[in-house]
PDB file of C-alpha atoms and ligand atoms in Angstrom:
ATOM      1  CA  MET A   1     -10.524 -11.820  17.813  1.00 72.00           C
ATOM      2  CA  SER A   2     -12.562 -11.101  21.479  1.00 72.00           C
ATOM      3  CA  SER A   3     -14.651  -8.165  20.990  1.00 73.00           C
ATOM      4  CA  SER A   4     -13.295  -5.609  23.398  1.00 89.00           C
ATOM      5  CA  VAL A   5     -10.179  -5.572  20.840  1.00 95.00           C
ATOM      6  CA  LYS A   6      -9.327  -2.385  19.145  1.00 97.00           C
ATOM      7  CA  ILE A   7      -9.519  -2.562  15.570  1.00 98.00           C
ATOM      8  CA  PRO A   8      -7.468  -0.337  13.493  1.00 98.00           C
ATOM      9  CA  ASN A   9      -8.932   1.668  10.922  1.00 98.00           C
ATOM     10  CA  HIS A  10      -5.874   1.603   8.268  1.00 99.00           C
ATOM     11  CA  ILE A  11      -3.374  -0.867   7.816  1.00 99.00           C
ATOM     12  CA  ALA A  12      -0.760  -0.408   5.754  1.00 99.00           C
ATOM     13  CA  PHE A  13       1.905  -3.333   4.108  1.00 99.00           C
ATOM     14  CA  ILE A  14       4.958  -3.499   2.781  1.00 99.00           C
ATOM     15  CA  MET A  15       4.370  -6.987   1.117  1.00 99.00           C
ATOM     16  CA  ASP A  16       8.549  -8.392   1.422  1.00 99.00           C
ATOM     17  CA  GLY A  17       9.408 -11.603   0.967  1.00 99.00           C
ATOM     18  CA  ASN A  18       7.813 -12.642  -2.427  1.00 98.00           C
ATOM     19  CA  GLY A  19      11.379 -13.600  -3.653  1.00 98.00           C
ATOM     20  CA  ARG A  20      13.189 -15.400  -1.458  1.00 98.00           C
ATOM     21  CA  TRP A  21       9.620 -17.131  -0.672  1.00 98.00           C
ATOM     22  CA  ALA A  22      10.030 -18.820  -4.233  1.00 98.00           C
ATOM     23  CA  GLN A  23      14.154 -18.894  -4.044  1.00 98.00           C
ATOM     24  CA  HIS A  24      13.484 -20.814  -0.898  1.00 98.00           C
ATOM     25  CA  GLN A  25      11.848 -23.925  -2.978  1.00 97.00           C
ATOM     26  CA  ASN A  26      13.982 -23.341  -5.993  1.00 98.00           C
ATOM     27  CA  LYS A  27      11.247 -21.609  -8.142  1.00 98.00           C
ATOM     28  CA  PRO A  28      11.668 -18.417  -9.713  1.00 98.00           C
ATOM     29  CA  ARG A  29      11.075 -15.307  -8.087  1.00 98.00           C
ATOM     30  CA  THR A  30       8.101 -14.426 -10.197  1.00 98.00           C
ATOM     31  CA  PHE A  31       6.243 -17.618  -8.491  1.00 98.00           C
ATOM     32  CA  GLY A  32       6.677 -16.051  -5.332  1.00 98.00           C
ATOM     33  CA  HIS A  33       4.888 -12.825  -6.769  1.00 98.00           C
ATOM     34  CA  LYS A  34       1.708 -14.652  -7.703  1.00 98.00           C
ATOM     35  CA  LYS A  35       1.463 -16.439  -4.189  1.00 98.00           C
ATOM     36  CA  GLY A  36       1.664 -12.930  -2.952  1.00 98.00           C
ATOM     37  CA  VAL A  37      -1.663 -12.033  -5.008  1.00 98.00           C
ATOM     38  CA  GLU A  38      -3.042 -14.839  -2.888  1.00 98.00           C
ATOM     39  CA  SER A  39      -1.893 -13.142   0.302  1.00 98.00           C
ATOM     40  CA  LEU A  40      -3.036 -10.056  -0.098  1.00 98.00           C
ATOM     41  CA  ARG A  41      -6.851 -11.109  -1.207  1.00 98.00           C
ATOM     42  CA  ASN A  42      -6.687 -13.715   1.329  1.00 98.00           C
ATOM     43  CA  ILE A  43      -5.706 -10.476   4.063  1.00 98.00           C
ATOM     44  CA  VAL A  44      -7.816  -7.792   2.406  1.00 98.00           C
ATOM     45  CA  THR A  45     -11.092 -10.584   3.207  1.00 98.00           C
ATOM     46  CA  TYR A  46     -10.021 -10.821   6.439  1.00 98.00           C
ATOM     47  CA  CYS A  47      -9.425  -6.763   6.992  1.00 98.00           C
ATOM     48  CA  GLN A  48     -13.218  -6.534   5.698  1.00 98.00           C
ATOM     49  CA  LYS A  49     -14.473  -8.836   8.200  1.00 98.00           C
ATOM     50  CA  ILE A  50     -12.799  -7.506  11.186  1.00 98.00           C
ATOM     51  CA  GLY A  51     -13.883  -3.816  10.268  1.00 98.00           C
ATOM     52  CA  VAL A  52     -10.472  -2.641   9.234  1.00 98.00           C
ATOM     53  CA  LYS A  53     -11.701   0.703   6.817  1.00 98.00           C
ATOM     54  CA  HIS A  54      -8.435   1.071   4.749  1.00 98.00           C
ATOM     55  CA  VAL A  55      -5.589  -1.191   3.470  1.00 99.00           C
ATOM     56  CA  SER A  56      -2.684   0.385   1.642  1.00 99.00           C
ATOM     57  CA  ALA A  57      -0.496  -2.455   0.029  1.00 99.00           C
ATOM     58  CA  TYR A  58       2.986  -1.797  -1.493  1.00 99.00           C
ATOM     59  CA  ALA A  59       2.965  -3.325  -5.060  1.00 98.00           C
ATOM     60  CA  PHE A  60       5.852  -1.527  -6.878  1.00 98.00           C
ATOM     61  CA  SER A  61       7.979   0.778  -5.586  1.00 98.00           C
ATOM     62  CA  THR A  62       9.797   3.504  -8.114  1.00 98.00           C
ATOM     63  CA  GLU A  63      12.846   1.900  -7.049  1.00 98.00           C
ATOM     64  CA  ASN A  64      11.697  -1.437  -8.265  1.00 98.00           C
ATOM     65  CA  TRP A  65      12.632  -0.401 -11.882  1.00 98.00           C
ATOM     66  CA  ASN A  66      16.098  -1.637 -10.951  1.00 98.00           C
ATOM     67  CA  ARG A  67      15.119  -5.016 -10.752  1.00 98.00           C
ATOM     68  CA  SER A  68      15.691  -7.342 -14.286  1.00 98.00           C
ATOM     69  CA  LYS A  69      13.698  -6.591 -17.272  1.00 98.00           C
ATOM     70  CA  VAL A  70      11.937 -10.091 -17.176  1.00 98.00           C
ATOM     71  CA  GLU A  71      10.824  -9.386 -12.993  1.00 98.00           C
ATOM     72  CA  VAL A  72       9.987  -5.562 -14.156  1.00 98.00           C
ATOM     73  CA  SER A  73       7.513  -6.858 -16.875  1.00 98.00           C
ATOM     74  CA  PHE A  74       6.180  -9.637 -15.003  1.00 98.00           C
ATOM     75  CA  LEU A  75       5.016  -7.257 -12.178  1.00 98.00           C
ATOM     76  CA  ILE A  76       3.629  -4.938 -14.817  1.00 98.00           C
ATOM     77  CA  ASN A  77       1.539  -7.681 -16.269  1.00 98.00           C
ATOM     78  CA  LEU A  78       0.808  -9.100 -12.893  1.00 98.00           C
ATOM     79  CA  ILE A  79      -0.876  -6.305 -11.939  1.00 98.00           C
ATOM     80  CA  PHE A  80      -2.419  -5.791 -15.415  1.00 98.00           C
ATOM     81  CA  SER A  81      -3.884  -9.058 -15.659  1.00 98.00           C
ATOM     82  CA  GLN A  82      -4.871  -9.344 -11.936  1.00 98.00           C
ATOM     83  CA  ILE A  83      -7.226  -5.861 -11.911  1.00 97.00           C
ATOM     84  CA  GLU A  84      -9.175  -7.808 -14.889  1.00 93.00           C
ATOM     85  CA  ILE A  85      -9.655 -10.987 -12.740  1.00 95.00           C
ATOM     86  CA  GLU A  86     -10.045  -9.014  -9.491  1.00 97.00           C
ATOM     87  CA  ILE A  87     -12.399  -6.530 -10.664  1.00 98.00           C
ATOM     88  CA  SER A  88     -15.802  -8.675 -10.297  1.00 97.00           C
ATOM     89  CA  ASN A  89     -14.370 -10.030  -7.277  1.00 97.00           C
ATOM     90  CA  PHE A  90     -14.297  -6.387  -5.789  1.00 98.00           C
ATOM     91  CA  MET A  91     -17.951  -5.170  -7.100  1.00 98.00           C
ATOM     92  CA  LYS A  92     -19.222  -8.826  -5.643  1.00 98.00           C
ATOM     93  CA  ASN A  93     -17.146  -7.851  -2.055  1.00 98.00           C
ATOM     94  CA  ASN A  94     -18.000  -4.280  -2.159  1.00 98.00           C
ATOM     95  CA  VAL A  95     -14.307  -2.962  -2.086  1.00 98.00           C
ATOM     96  CA  LYS A  96     -13.293   0.100  -3.480  1.00 98.00           C
ATOM     97  CA  VAL A  97      -9.853   0.114  -4.749  1.00 98.00           C
ATOM     98  CA  LEU A  98      -7.586   3.714  -5.501  1.00 98.00           C
ATOM     99  CA  VAL A  99      -4.251   3.447  -7.102  1.00 98.00           C
ATOM    100  CA  ILE A 100      -1.573   5.425  -5.667  1.00 98.00           C
ATOM    101  CA  GLY A 101       1.835   6.470  -7.491  1.00 98.00           C
ATOM    102  CA  ASN A 102       3.238   8.464 -10.589  1.00 98.00           C
ATOM    103  CA  ARG A 103       1.206   7.313 -12.933  1.00 97.00           C
ATOM    104  CA  SER A 104       2.591   9.404 -16.309  1.00 96.00           C
ATOM    105  CA  THR A 105       5.505   7.157 -16.646  1.00 96.00           C
ATOM    106  CA  LEU A 106       3.025   3.930 -17.060  1.00 98.00           C
ATOM    107  CA  SER A 107       1.809   2.716 -20.060  1.00 98.00           C
ATOM    108  CA  LYS A 108      -1.544   4.018 -21.488  1.00 98.00           C
ATOM    109  CA  THR A 109      -2.750   0.714 -21.228  1.00 98.00           C
ATOM    110  CA  LEU A 110      -2.123   0.019 -17.739  1.00 98.00           C
ATOM    111  CA  GLN A 111      -3.244   3.717 -17.027  1.00 98.00           C
ATOM    112  CA  LYS A 112      -7.118   3.068 -18.577  1.00 98.00           C
ATOM    113  CA  SER A 113      -6.853  -0.210 -16.305  1.00 98.00           C
ATOM    114  CA  PHE A 114      -6.458   1.827 -12.983  1.00 98.00           C
ATOM    115  CA  ASP A 115      -8.619   4.614 -13.956  1.00 98.00           C
ATOM    116  CA  ARG A 116     -11.495   1.895 -14.873  1.00 98.00           C
ATOM    117  CA  LEU A 117     -10.945  -0.021 -11.540  1.00 98.00           C
ATOM    118  CA  GLU A 118     -11.174   3.452  -9.555  1.00 98.00           C
ATOM    119  CA  ALA A 119     -14.443   4.295 -11.665  1.00 98.00           C
ATOM    120  CA  LYS A 120     -15.843   1.126 -11.622  1.00 98.00           C
ATOM    121  CA  THR A 121     -15.433   0.514  -7.629  1.00 98.00           C
ATOM    122  CA  SER A 122     -15.868   3.937  -6.389  1.00 98.00           C
ATOM    123  CA  GLN A 123     -19.230   3.696  -4.956  1.00 98.00           C
ATOM    124  CA  ASN A 124     -18.110   0.751  -2.919  1.00 98.00           C
ATOM    125  CA  ASP A 125     -18.100   1.091   0.786  1.00 98.00           C
ATOM    126  CA  GLY A 126     -17.013  -2.257   2.337  1.00 98.00           C
ATOM    127  CA  ILE A 127     -13.063  -1.823   2.977  1.00 98.00           C
ATOM    128  CA  GLN A 128     -10.756   0.667   0.530  1.00 99.00           C
ATOM    129  CA  LEU A 129      -7.586  -1.183  -0.574  1.00 99.00           C
ATOM    130  CA  ASN A 130      -4.890   1.689  -1.957  1.00 99.00           C
ATOM    131  CA  LEU A 131      -2.666  -0.011  -4.260  1.00 98.00           C
ATOM    132  CA  LEU A 132       0.757   1.268  -4.122  1.00 98.00           C
ATOM    133  CA  PHE A 133       2.097   1.368  -7.479  1.00 98.00           C
ATOM    134  CA  ASN A 134       5.215   3.140  -8.983  1.00 98.00           C
ATOM    135  CA  TYR A 135       5.141   4.635  -5.695  1.00 99.00           C
ATOM    136  CA  GLY A 136       7.954   6.455  -4.148  1.00 98.00           C
ATOM    137  CA  SER A 137       7.022   8.825  -1.276  1.00 98.00           C
ATOM    138  CA  ARG A 138       9.996  11.032  -1.922  1.00 98.00           C
ATOM    139  CA  ASN A 139       8.787  11.464  -5.463  1.00 98.00           C
ATOM    140  CA  GLU A 140       5.366  12.147  -4.117  1.00 98.00           C
ATOM    141  CA  ILE A 141       6.929  15.074  -2.122  1.00 98.00           C
ATOM    142  CA  ILE A 142       8.758  16.849  -4.517  1.00 98.00           C
ATOM    143  CA  HIS A 143       5.729  16.401  -6.647  1.00 98.00           C
ATOM    144  CA  ALA A 144       3.788  18.077  -4.012  1.00 98.00           C
ATOM    145  CA  CYS A 145       6.126  20.780  -3.867  1.00 98.00           C
ATOM    146  CA  GLN A 146       6.027  21.570  -7.269  1.00 98.00           C
ATOM    147  CA  ASN A 147       2.298  21.487  -7.409  1.00 98.00           C
ATOM    148  CA  TYR A 148       2.225  24.112  -4.910  1.00 98.00           C
ATOM    149  CA  ALA A 149       4.818  26.207  -5.762  1.00 98.00           C
ATOM    150  CA  GLN A 150       2.546  26.281  -9.391  1.00 98.00           C
ATOM    151  CA  ASP A 151      -0.791  27.266  -7.359  1.00 98.00           C
ATOM    152  CA  PHE A 152       1.246  29.739  -5.384  1.00 98.00           C
ATOM    153  CA  GLN A 153       2.179  31.886  -8.250  1.00 98.00           C
ATOM    154  CA  LYS A 154      -1.450  32.314  -9.275  1.00 98.00           C
ATOM    155  CA  ASN A 155      -2.297  33.008  -5.272  1.00 98.00           C
ATOM    156  CA  PRO A 156       0.294  34.077  -3.269  1.00 97.00           C
ATOM    157  CA  ASN A 157      -2.528  34.115  -0.133  1.00 96.00           C
ATOM    158  CA  LEU A 158      -2.107  30.238  -0.553  1.00 97.00           C
ATOM    159  CA  ILE A 159      -0.322  29.867   2.280  1.00 96.00           C
ATOM    160  CA  MET A 160       1.563  26.185   3.336  1.00 97.00           C
ATOM    161  CA  ASP A 161       0.789  24.318   6.618  1.00 98.00           C
ATOM    162  CA  GLU A 162       0.394  20.961   7.423  1.00 98.00           C
ATOM    163  CA  SER A 163      -3.135  20.514   6.276  1.00 97.00           C
ATOM    164  CA  LEU A 164      -2.417  22.064   3.146  1.00 98.00           C
ATOM    165  CA  PHE A 165       0.400  20.105   2.156  1.00 98.00           C
ATOM    166  CA  ASN A 166      -1.631  16.596   2.881  1.00 98.00           C
ATOM    167  CA  ASP A 167      -3.737  17.689   0.119  1.00 98.00           C
ATOM    168  CA  TYR A 168      -1.109  17.772  -2.214  1.00 98.00           C
ATOM    169  CA  LEU A 169      -0.153  14.276  -1.905  1.00 98.00           C
ATOM    170  CA  LEU A 170      -1.609  11.558  -3.799  1.00 98.00           C
ATOM    171  CA  THR A 171      -3.079   9.999  -0.773  1.00 98.00           C
ATOM    172  CA  LYS A 172      -4.694  13.634   0.002  1.00 98.00           C
ATOM    173  CA  THR A 173      -8.501  11.489   0.609  1.00 98.00           C
ATOM    174  CA  ILE A 174      -6.843   8.735   2.974  1.00 98.00           C
ATOM    175  CA  PRO A 175      -6.195   8.960   6.772  1.00 98.00           C
ATOM    176  CA  ASP A 176      -2.632   8.530   7.764  1.00 98.00           C
ATOM    177  CA  PRO A 177      -2.158   4.558   8.463  1.00 98.00           C
ATOM    178  CA  ASP A 178      -2.842   3.121  12.156  1.00 98.00           C
ATOM    179  CA  ILE A 179      -0.603   0.360  11.770  1.00 98.00           C
ATOM    180  CA  MET A 180       2.648   0.001   9.250  1.00 99.00           C
ATOM    181  CA  ILE A 181       3.399  -3.770   8.438  1.00 99.00           C
ATOM    182  CA  ARG A 182       6.628  -4.605   6.910  1.00 99.00           C
ATOM    183  CA  THR A 183       7.029  -8.548   6.171  1.00 99.00           C
ATOM    184  CA  SER A 184      10.129 -10.694   5.631  1.00 98.00           C
ATOM    185  CA  GLY A 185      12.259  -9.424   8.459  1.00 98.00           C
ATOM    186  CA  GLU A 186      13.432  -6.471   6.572  1.00 98.00           C
ATOM    187  CA  GLN A 187      13.445  -3.615   8.773  1.00 98.00           C
ATOM    188  CA  ARG A 188      12.916  -0.507   6.628  1.00 98.00           C
ATOM    189  CA  LEU A 189      10.575   2.112   5.107  1.00 98.00           C
ATOM    190  CA  SER A 190      12.150   1.672   1.496  1.00 98.00           C
ATOM    191  CA  ASN A 191      10.318   5.164   0.338  1.00 98.00           C
ATOM    192  CA  PHE A 192       7.043   3.795   1.279  1.00 99.00           C
ATOM    193  CA  LEU A 193       4.721   6.888   3.122  1.00 99.00           C
ATOM    194  CA  LEU A 194       7.143   8.884   4.850  1.00 98.00           C
ATOM    195  CA  TRP A 195       4.858  11.808   5.773  1.00 98.00           C
ATOM    196  CA  GLN A 196       2.242   9.403   6.701  1.00 98.00           C
ATOM    197  CA  LEU A 197       3.682   7.225   8.725  1.00 98.00           C
ATOM    198  CA  SER A 198       4.783  10.165  11.277  1.00 98.00           C
ATOM    199  CA  TYR A 199       2.640   8.573  13.906  1.00 98.00           C
ATOM    200  CA  SER A 200       2.210   5.294  13.163  1.00 98.00           C
ATOM    201  CA  GLU A 201       2.896   2.192  14.837  1.00 98.00           C
ATOM    202  CA  LEU A 202       5.818   0.312  13.080  1.00 98.00           C
ATOM    203  CA  PHE A 203       5.782  -3.894  12.848  1.00 98.00           C
ATOM    204  CA  PHE A 204       8.399  -6.097  11.299  1.00 98.00           C
ATOM    205  CA  VAL A 205       7.803  -9.375  11.100  1.00 98.00           C
ATOM    206  CA  ASP A 206       9.783 -11.927  10.066  1.00 98.00           C
ATOM    207  CA  THR A 207       7.178 -14.321   8.133  1.00 98.00           C
ATOM    208  CA  LEU A 208       7.674 -14.007   4.062  1.00 99.00           C
ATOM    209  CA  TRP A 209       4.536 -11.996   2.443  1.00 99.00           C
ATOM    210  CA  PRO A 210       3.355 -15.229   0.604  1.00 98.00           C
ATOM    211  CA  ASP A 211       3.064 -17.025   4.194  1.00 98.00           C
ATOM    212  CA  PHE A 212       1.300 -13.958   5.927  1.00 99.00           C
ATOM    213  CA  LYS A 213      -1.946 -15.421   7.107  1.00 98.00           C
ATOM    214  CA  ASN A 214      -4.926 -13.792   9.704  1.00 98.00           C
ATOM    215  CA  GLU A 215      -3.339 -15.138  13.086  1.00 98.00           C
ATOM    216  CA  HIS A 216      -0.079 -13.129  11.993  1.00 98.00           C
ATOM    217  CA  LEU A 217      -2.561 -10.030  11.524  1.00 98.00           C
ATOM    218  CA  ASP A 218      -4.788 -11.060  14.703  1.00 98.00           C
ATOM    219  CA  ASP A 219      -0.832 -11.314  16.813  1.00 98.00           C
ATOM    220  CA  VAL A 220      -0.533  -7.859  15.255  1.00 98.00           C
ATOM    221  CA  ILE A 221      -3.470  -6.122  16.105  1.00 98.00           C
ATOM    222  CA  ASN A 222      -3.235  -7.812  19.746  1.00 98.00           C
ATOM    223  CA  GLN A 223       0.840  -6.178  20.362  1.00 98.00           C
ATOM    224  CA  PHE A 224      -0.829  -2.585  19.004  1.00 98.00           C
ATOM    225  CA  ASN A 225      -4.072  -2.935  21.493  1.00 98.00           C
ATOM    226  CA  ASN A 226      -0.872  -3.271  23.901  1.00 97.00           C
ATOM    227  CA  ARG A 227       0.632  -0.043  22.678  1.00 96.00           C
ATOM    228  CA  ASP A 228       0.514   3.564  24.166  1.00 94.00           C
ATOM    229  CA  ARG A 229      -0.045   6.023  21.142  1.00 94.00           C
ATOM    230  CA  ARG A 230       1.137   9.351  23.214  1.00 95.00           C
ATOM    231  CA  PHE A 231       1.461  11.477  19.690  1.00 95.00           C
ATOM    232  CA  GLY A 232       3.924  13.988  21.696  1.00 95.00           C
ATOM    233  CA  GLY A 233       1.450  13.668  24.748  1.00 95.00           C
ATOM    234  CA  HIS A 234       2.575  12.302  28.111  1.00 84.00           C
TER     235      HIS A 234
HETATM  236  C1  IPE B   1       8.020  -7.911  -2.667  1.00 94.46           C
HETATM  237  O1  IPE B   1       9.163  -8.954  -2.685  1.00 94.46           O
HETATM  238  C2  IPE B   1       7.482  -7.739  -3.623  1.00 94.46           C
HETATM  239  C3  IPE B   1       7.588  -6.439  -4.610  1.00 94.46           C
HETATM  240  C4  IPE B   1       8.826  -5.661  -4.238  1.00 94.46           C
HETATM  241  C5  IPE B   1       7.148  -6.371  -5.546  1.00 94.46           C
HETATM  242  P1  IPE B   1      10.470  -9.115  -3.387  1.00 94.46           P
HETATM  243  O2  IPE B   1      10.222  -9.033  -4.638  1.00 94.46           O
HETATM  244  O3  IPE B   1      10.804  -7.893  -2.590  1.00 94.46           O
HETATM  245  O4  IPE B   1      10.598 -10.485  -2.246  1.00 94.46           O
HETATM  246  P2  IPE B   1      12.406 -10.409  -1.661  1.00 94.46           P
HETATM  247  O5  IPE B   1      12.752  -9.645  -0.776  1.00 94.46           O
HETATM  248  O6  IPE B   1      13.329 -10.229  -2.769  1.00 94.46           O
HETATM  249  O7  IPE B   1      12.336 -11.996  -1.329  1.00 94.46           O
HETATM  250  C1  IPE B   2       9.634  -2.836  -1.059  1.00 94.46           C
HETATM  251  O1  IPE B   2      10.436  -3.882  -1.023  1.00 94.46           O
HETATM  252  C2  IPE B   2       9.124  -2.101  -2.259  1.00 94.46           C
HETATM  253  C3  IPE B   2       7.769  -3.108  -2.146  1.00 94.46           C
HETATM  254  C4  IPE B   2       7.480  -4.141  -1.556  1.00 94.46           C
HETATM  255  C5  IPE B   2       6.966  -3.114  -3.252  1.00 94.46           C
HETATM  256  P1  IPE B   2      11.839  -4.258  -1.942  1.00 94.46           P
HETATM  257  O2  IPE B   2      12.225  -5.018  -1.514  1.00 94.46           O
HETATM  258  O3  IPE B   2      11.805  -3.316  -3.002  1.00 94.46           O
HETATM  259  O4  IPE B   2      13.109  -3.197  -1.057  1.00 94.46           O
HETATM  260  P2  IPE B   2      14.029  -2.970  -0.634  1.00 94.46           P
HETATM  261  O5  IPE B   2      15.464  -3.382  -1.987  1.00 94.46           O
HETATM  262  O6  IPE B   2      14.495  -4.184   0.240  1.00 94.46           O
HETATM  263  O7  IPE B   2      14.203  -2.107   0.044  1.00 94.46           O
HETATM  264 MG1   MG B   3      11.974  -7.579  -1.149  1.00 94.46          MG
END
């Protein structure tokens, strides 16, 4: 990538197409999820190299519980085992990790694993990886409203505005994404960061997530550089 290219600060990914990728090779869908982890590892490394500061990755939605029991437990076991495997790489590569989503309904073991991952990597500052797990934007917004209502009862001077609302979101410490990329050709948000993506540049690419490589990201960043972000101005 040439040095004059503007590198986005925050890229958010809807990592879609793992199941189809596996099915195309007559393999079980779970095989695609395993391969998807490799894609994410590679993309985070590449993003760090080119100077991206935040990568957000949609790993499990609040709607993904509707999948078969086998697939759901595979995905839950996969994140658990990957955290154990990757934690030393995150330390070596200076990656800070945050897990964003509704944790209260997950097992205590998984909650502890998320806590440990975040605590251990909290001082790293090479790049921040936000893993969206058991995340749904509507759920996040409802919780924000509930928490605000409680605080308001205690303090009626607490006036709601955009900045205060942001503080009630799970992403409160994270800047809004500059770019959102969804792989696999689907053109929808599937309950991903509805508030936060208000002014992001959206890219829908046909490549399936396990096939998504550095050159696909280069292509998106080049297109991003040719877009005119007006934020409502002229
Ligand atoms: C995305 O791939 C990963 C998760 C949702 C966990 P999919 O599993 O949705 O793959 P497709 O869309 O069925 O191909
Ligand atoms: C969105 O993909 C969720 C994740 C990538 C984790 P889905 O495959 O679940 O979304 P839909 O069902 O196609 O909308
Ligand atoms: Mg999908």
